[in-house]
Amino acid sequence: MAHPVQLGLQDATSPIMEELIAFHDHTFMIVSLISFLVLYVLSSVLTTKLISTNITDAQEMETIWTILPAIILVLIALPSLRILYLTDEINNPSFTIKSIGHQWYWTYEYTDYGGLIFNSYMLPSLFLNPGDLRLLEVDNRVVLPIEAPVRMMITSQDVLHSWTIPTLGLKTDAIPGRLNQTTFTAMRPGVYYGQCSEICGANHSFMPIVAELIPLKIFEMGPVFTL
């Protein structure tokens, strides 16, 4: 869960999110070095008297500033493509859960547990308990196991939505008439929050996502049926 004045990303709860954070740091370091270099060159140009004519025709310098950007782009593109393929990889999921977006709530269907179906609405401020998060709490949380690959089947019944939980590294569009899927493996138990990340109408800001991650042994005992 993000906190006020937080500058970095949320702590990772899945291997994919750990890869995304590492790629973010990798790219940020490259961008920072480029920015400092450009700033140094600009300050040098502004504070130095350019009286030398030896730099008017510098083939070596032109070669360097042509090849160096290409190398930098390769250093950014290769890990980016690797993570892109990792996010699309489906590895024999142990559980399948279907999420359907509506204006403006979510419906969850546990296809492996007798077709259990329930809706998840945002809790109004009058029904919040002390410590609950305004605009983020729901009446029915989606309960998921940790240390087991879970496949989310995501679609929509009306307009475009987006099922997003940042700490899990998940963001999948819910499109009417199309069934998208994504997989993840959570590593830590806890309660994690997300929101619809696609503008879907007047109450777009009021359809949060709350995932409660519990150990696999407890999940298999059936607490998921207690709503």
Short mmCIF file of N, CA and C in Angstrom, two decimals, residues 27-133:
data_model
loop_
_atom_site.label_atom_id
_atom_site.label_comp_id
_atom_site.label_asym_id
_atom_site.label_seq_id
_atom_site.Cartn_x
_atom_site.Cartn_y
_atom_site.Cartn_z
N THR A 27 16.68 1.56 -15.79
CA THR A 27 16.42 2.64 -16.76
C THR A 27 16.62 4.01 -16.13
N PHE A 28 16.22 4.15 -14.88
CA PHE A 28 16.37 5.44 -14.20
C PHE A 28 17.84 5.82 -14.07
N MET A 29 18.70 4.84 -13.83
CA MET A 29 20.14 5.12 -13.73
C MET A 29 20.68 5.60 -15.08
N ILE A 30 20.26 4.96 -16.17
CA ILE A 30 20.72 5.39 -17.50
C ILE A 30 20.23 6.80 -17.81
N VAL A 31 18.97 7.07 -17.53
CA VAL A 31 18.42 8.41 -17.79
C VAL A 31 19.12 9.45 -16.93
N SER A 32 19.45 9.12 -15.69
CA SER A 32 20.14 10.07 -14.82
C SER A 32 21.53 10.39 -15.35
N LEU A 33 22.26 9.38 -15.79
CA LEU A 33 23.60 9.62 -16.34
C LEU A 33 23.52 10.50 -17.60
N ILE A 34 22.56 10.23 -18.46
CA ILE A 34 22.40 11.06 -19.66
C ILE A 34 22.06 12.50 -19.28
N SER A 35 21.19 12.66 -18.31
CA SER A 35 20.79 14.01 -17.90
C SER A 35 21.97 14.78 -17.33
N PHE A 36 22.78 14.14 -16.48
CA PHE A 36 23.95 14.82 -15.91
C PHE A 36 24.96 15.16 -17.00
N LEU A 37 25.12 14.27 -17.98
CA LEU A 37 26.06 14.55 -19.07
C LEU A 37 25.61 15.75 -19.90
N VAL A 38 24.32 15.78 -20.23
CA VAL A 38 23.80 16.91 -21.00
C VAL A 38 23.91 18.20 -20.21
N LEU A 39 23.61 18.13 -18.92
CA LEU A 39 23.73 19.33 -18.07
C LEU A 39 25.17 19.82 -18.01
N TYR A 40 26.12 18.90 -17.92
CA TYR A 40 27.54 19.29 -17.90
C TYR A 40 27.95 19.94 -19.21
N VAL A 41 27.53 19.37 -20.33
CA VAL A 41 27.88 19.95 -21.63
C VAL A 41 27.28 21.34 -21.78
N LEU A 42 26.01 21.50 -21.39
CA LEU A 42 25.38 22.81 -21.49
C LEU A 42 26.08 23.85 -20.62
N SER A 43 26.40 23.46 -19.39
CA SER A 43 27.09 24.41 -18.52
C SER A 43 28.47 24.75 -19.06
N SER A 44 29.15 23.78 -19.66
CA SER A 44 30.47 24.05 -20.24
C SER A 44 30.36 25.01 -21.43
N VAL A 45 29.36 24.81 -22.27
CA VAL A 45 29.17 25.69 -23.42
C VAL A 45 28.86 27.12 -22.98
N LEU A 46 28.08 27.25 -21.91
CA LEU A 46 27.67 28.57 -21.46
C LEU A 46 28.77 29.31 -20.70
N THR A 47 29.74 28.59 -20.15
CA THR A 47 30.76 29.23 -19.30
C THR A 47 32.14 29.21 -19.92
N THR A 48 32.32 28.61 -21.09
CA THR A 48 33.64 28.50 -21.70
C THR A 48 33.68 29.31 -23.00
N LYS A 49 34.76 30.03 -23.20
CA LYS A 49 34.94 30.76 -24.45
C LYS A 49 35.37 29.79 -25.54
N LEU A 50 34.58 29.68 -26.58
CA LEU A 50 34.87 28.73 -27.65
C LEU A 50 35.80 29.40 -28.65
N ILE A 51 37.11 29.26 -28.39
CA ILE A 51 38.11 29.89 -29.26
C ILE A 51 38.87 28.86 -30.08
N SER A 52 38.60 27.55 -29.85
CA SER A 52 39.30 26.50 -30.58
C SER A 52 38.50 26.12 -31.81
N THR A 53 39.21 25.98 -32.94
CA THR A 53 38.56 25.56 -34.20
C THR A 53 38.81 24.09 -34.50
N ASN A 54 39.40 23.35 -33.56
CA ASN A 54 39.71 21.94 -33.81
C ASN A 54 38.46 21.05 -33.75
N ILE A 55 37.39 21.57 -33.18
CA ILE A 55 36.19 20.73 -33.03
C ILE A 55 35.19 20.97 -34.15
N THR A 56 35.52 21.78 -35.11
CA THR A 56 34.59 22.02 -36.21
C THR A 56 34.44 20.80 -37.10
N ASP A 57 35.45 19.96 -37.16
CA ASP A 57 35.39 18.75 -37.98
C ASP A 57 36.00 17.60 -37.19
N ALA A 58 35.17 16.96 -36.36
CA ALA A 58 35.64 15.90 -35.48
C ALA A 58 34.90 14.61 -35.83
N GLN A 59 35.50 13.80 -36.71
CA GLN A 59 34.86 12.55 -37.14
C GLN A 59 34.72 11.57 -35.99
N GLU A 60 35.72 11.51 -35.13
CA GLU A 60 35.66 10.57 -34.02
C GLU A 60 34.50 10.90 -33.08
N MET A 61 34.32 12.18 -32.77
CA MET A 61 33.24 12.57 -31.88
C MET A 61 31.87 12.28 -32.50
N GLU A 62 31.73 12.54 -33.79
CA GLU A 62 30.47 12.26 -34.46
C GLU A 62 30.17 10.77 -34.47
N THR A 63 31.21 9.95 -34.62
CA THR A 63 31.01 8.50 -34.58
C THR A 63 30.55 8.05 -33.20
N ILE A 64 31.15 8.64 -32.16
CA ILE A 64 30.80 8.25 -30.80
C ILE A 64 29.36 8.62 -30.49
N TRP A 65 28.95 9.86 -30.81
CA TRP A 65 27.60 10.24 -30.43
C TRP A 65 26.54 9.68 -31.37
N THR A 66 26.96 8.93 -32.37
CA THR A 66 26.00 8.17 -33.19
C THR A 66 25.85 6.74 -32.68
N ILE A 67 26.96 6.12 -32.30
CA ILE A 67 26.93 4.73 -31.87
C ILE A 67 26.46 4.61 -30.41
N LEU A 68 26.87 5.55 -29.56
CA LEU A 68 26.54 5.45 -28.14
C LEU A 68 25.03 5.42 -27.88
N PRO A 69 24.22 6.28 -28.49
CA PRO A 69 22.77 6.18 -28.26
C PRO A 69 22.19 4.83 -28.69
N ALA A 70 22.71 4.25 -29.77
CA ALA A 70 22.21 2.94 -30.19
C ALA A 70 22.51 1.88 -29.13
N ILE A 71 23.72 1.94 -28.54
CA ILE A 71 24.07 0.98 -27.49
C ILE A 71 23.16 1.16 -26.27
N ILE A 72 22.89 2.41 -25.93
CA ILE A 72 22.02 2.68 -24.78
C ILE A 72 20.61 2.14 -25.03
N LEU A 73 20.10 2.31 -26.23
CA LEU A 73 18.77 1.79 -26.55
C LEU A 73 18.72 0.27 -26.45
N VAL A 74 19.80 -0.40 -26.86
CA VAL A 74 19.85 -1.86 -26.74
C VAL A 74 19.85 -2.28 -25.27
N LEU A 75 20.60 -1.55 -24.44
CA LEU A 75 20.65 -1.87 -23.01
C LEU A 75 19.30 -1.69 -22.34
N ILE A 76 18.46 -0.83 -22.89
CA ILE A 76 17.12 -0.64 -22.34
C ILE A 76 16.13 -1.64 -22.95
N ALA A 77 16.26 -1.91 -24.25
CA ALA A 77 15.28 -2.74 -24.94
C ALA A 77 15.35 -4.21 -24.54
N LEU A 78 16.56 -4.74 -24.35
CA LEU A 78 16.68 -6.17 -24.05
C LEU A 78 15.98 -6.57 -22.75
N PRO A 79 16.26 -5.91 -21.61
CA PRO A 79 15.50 -6.29 -20.40
C PRO A 79 14.02 -5.98 -20.50
N SER A 80 13.66 -4.95 -21.27
CA SER A 80 12.25 -4.63 -21.43
C SER A 80 11.51 -5.75 -22.17
N LEU A 81 12.10 -6.26 -23.24
CA LEU A 81 11.48 -7.37 -23.97
C LEU A 81 11.40 -8.62 -23.12
N ARG A 82 12.42 -8.86 -22.31
CA ARG A 82 12.42 -10.03 -21.44
C ARG A 82 11.24 -9.99 -20.47
N ILE A 83 11.01 -8.84 -19.84
CA ILE A 83 9.89 -8.70 -18.90
C ILE A 83 8.57 -8.80 -19.64
N LEU A 84 8.51 -8.26 -20.85
CA LEU A 84 7.28 -8.32 -21.63
C LEU A 84 6.87 -9.76 -21.89
N TYR A 85 7.83 -10.61 -22.24
CA TYR A 85 7.51 -12.02 -22.48
C TYR A 85 7.19 -12.75 -21.17
N LEU A 86 7.82 -12.35 -20.07
CA LEU A 86 7.52 -12.98 -18.78
C LEU A 86 6.08 -12.69 -18.36
N THR A 87 5.61 -11.47 -18.60
CA THR A 87 4.24 -11.14 -18.21
C THR A 87 3.20 -11.88 -19.04
N ASP A 88 3.55 -12.28 -20.25
CA ASP A 88 2.60 -13.00 -21.11
C ASP A 88 2.69 -14.51 -20.98
N GLU A 89 3.61 -14.98 -20.17
CA GLU A 89 3.82 -16.42 -20.06
C GLU A 89 2.80 -17.04 -19.12
N ILE A 90 2.20 -18.15 -19.54
CA ILE A 90 1.21 -18.87 -18.74
C ILE A 90 1.83 -20.20 -18.31
N ASN A 91 2.01 -20.38 -17.00
CA ASN A 91 2.70 -21.56 -16.48
C ASN A 91 1.77 -22.44 -15.67
N ASN A 92 0.99 -23.28 -16.31
CA ASN A 92 0.17 -24.29 -15.63
C ASN A 92 -0.45 -23.77 -14.34
N PRO A 93 -1.39 -22.86 -14.41
CA PRO A 93 -1.95 -22.27 -13.19
C PRO A 93 -2.66 -23.30 -12.32
N SER A 94 -2.55 -23.11 -11.02
CA SER A 94 -3.22 -24.01 -10.08
C SER A 94 -4.67 -23.62 -9.86
N PHE A 95 -4.98 -22.35 -10.03
CA PHE A 95 -6.35 -21.87 -9.82
C PHE A 95 -6.70 -20.88 -10.93
N THR A 96 -7.98 -20.82 -11.24
CA THR A 96 -8.47 -19.87 -12.23
C THR A 96 -9.62 -19.09 -11.62
N ILE A 97 -9.54 -17.78 -11.69
CA ILE A 97 -10.57 -16.89 -11.16
C ILE A 97 -10.95 -15.92 -12.26
N LYS A 98 -12.24 -15.75 -12.44
CA LYS A 98 -12.74 -14.85 -13.48
C LYS A 98 -13.22 -13.56 -12.84
N SER A 99 -12.81 -12.44 -13.44
CA SER A 99 -13.21 -11.11 -12.96
C SER A 99 -13.94 -10.39 -14.07
N ILE A 100 -15.13 -9.90 -13.76
CA ILE A 100 -15.97 -9.21 -14.74
C ILE A 100 -16.20 -7.77 -14.26
N GLY A 101 -15.87 -6.81 -15.12
CA GLY A 101 -16.05 -5.41 -14.77
C GLY A 101 -17.44 -4.91 -15.16
N HIS A 102 -18.02 -4.12 -14.26
CA HIS A 102 -19.31 -3.49 -14.51
C HIS A 102 -19.20 -2.00 -14.15
N GLN A 103 -20.19 -1.24 -14.54
CA GLN A 103 -20.28 0.14 -14.05
C GLN A 103 -21.09 0.13 -12.76
N TRP A 104 -20.53 0.26 -11.58
CA TRP A 104 -19.11 0.43 -11.30
C TRP A 104 -18.76 -0.49 -10.14
N TYR A 105 -18.62 -1.76 -10.44
CA TYR A 105 -18.26 -2.77 -9.45
C TYR A 105 -17.67 -3.94 -10.19
N TRP A 106 -17.13 -4.90 -9.42
CA TRP A 106 -16.51 -6.10 -10.00
C TRP A 106 -17.29 -7.33 -9.58
N THR A 107 -17.33 -8.30 -10.47
CA THR A 107 -17.89 -9.62 -10.18
C THR A 107 -16.79 -10.66 -10.29
N TYR A 108 -16.69 -11.53 -9.28
CA TYR A 108 -15.66 -12.57 -9.26
C TYR A 108 -16.32 -13.94 -9.30
N GLU A 109 -15.72 -14.81 -10.09
CA GLU A 109 -16.23 -16.18 -10.24
C GLU A 109 -15.09 -17.16 -10.02
N TYR A 110 -15.22 -18.01 -9.00
CA TYR A 110 -14.24 -19.05 -8.72
C TYR A 110 -14.64 -20.31 -9.50
N THR A 111 -14.07 -20.45 -10.68
CA THR A 111 -14.48 -21.54 -11.56
C THR A 111 -14.07 -22.91 -11.02
N ASP A 112 -13.04 -22.96 -10.16
CA ASP A 112 -12.57 -24.23 -9.62
C ASP A 112 -13.28 -24.62 -8.33
N TYR A 113 -14.22 -23.79 -7.86
CA TYR A 113 -14.90 -24.06 -6.60
C TYR A 113 -16.41 -24.01 -6.80
N GLY A 114 -16.89 -24.81 -7.73
CA GLY A 114 -18.32 -24.94 -7.91
C GLY A 114 -18.98 -23.71 -8.51
N GLY A 115 -18.23 -22.87 -9.16
CA GLY A 115 -18.82 -21.69 -9.79
C GLY A 115 -19.28 -20.65 -8.80
N LEU A 116 -18.56 -20.49 -7.68
CA LEU A 116 -18.90 -19.46 -6.70
C LEU A 116 -18.80 -18.08 -7.35
N ILE A 117 -19.86 -17.28 -7.25
CA ILE A 117 -19.92 -15.96 -7.86
C ILE A 117 -20.37 -14.96 -6.81
N PHE A 118 -19.70 -13.81 -6.75
CA PHE A 118 -20.13 -12.74 -5.86
C PHE A 118 -19.68 -11.40 -6.45
N ASN A 119 -20.36 -10.34 -6.02
CA ASN A 119 -20.04 -8.98 -6.45
C ASN A 119 -19.21 -8.28 -5.39
N SER A 120 -18.42 -7.31 -5.83
CA SER A 120 -17.55 -6.55 -4.94
C SER A 120 -17.80 -5.07 -5.18
N TYR A 121 -18.46 -4.43 -4.20
CA TYR A 121 -18.78 -3.01 -4.29
C TYR A 121 -17.89 -2.21 -3.33
N MET A 122 -17.65 -0.98 -3.66
CA MET A 122 -16.94 -0.09 -2.75
C MET A 122 -17.83 0.22 -1.55
N LEU A 123 -17.20 0.24 -0.36
CA LEU A 123 -17.93 0.58 0.85
C LEU A 123 -18.10 2.09 0.96
N PRO A 124 -19.33 2.56 1.15
CA PRO A 124 -19.50 4.01 1.40
C PRO A 124 -18.83 4.43 2.69
N SER A 125 -18.57 5.72 2.82
CA SER A 125 -17.86 6.24 3.99
C SER A 125 -18.60 5.94 5.29
N LEU A 126 -19.93 5.88 5.25
CA LEU A 126 -20.71 5.65 6.47
C LEU A 126 -20.51 4.24 7.01
N PHE A 127 -20.07 3.31 6.19
CA PHE A 127 -19.93 1.91 6.61
C PHE A 127 -18.48 1.52 6.91
N LEU A 128 -17.58 2.46 6.89
CA LEU A 128 -16.17 2.15 7.14
C LEU A 128 -15.91 1.97 8.63
N ASN A 129 -15.07 1.00 8.95
CA ASN A 129 -14.62 0.79 10.31
C ASN A 129 -13.35 1.59 10.57
N PRO A 130 -13.01 1.83 11.83
CA PRO A 130 -11.75 2.54 12.12
C PRO A 130 -10.55 1.82 11.50
N GLY A 131 -9.75 2.56 10.76
CA GLY A 131 -8.59 1.98 10.09
C GLY A 131 -8.82 1.61 8.65
N ASP A 132 -10.08 1.57 8.21
CA ASP A 132 -10.37 1.28 6.81
C ASP A 132 -9.97 2.46 5.92
N LEU A 133 -9.67 2.15 4.69
CA LEU A 133 -9.21 3.15 3.74
C LEU A 133 -10.39 3.64 2.90
#
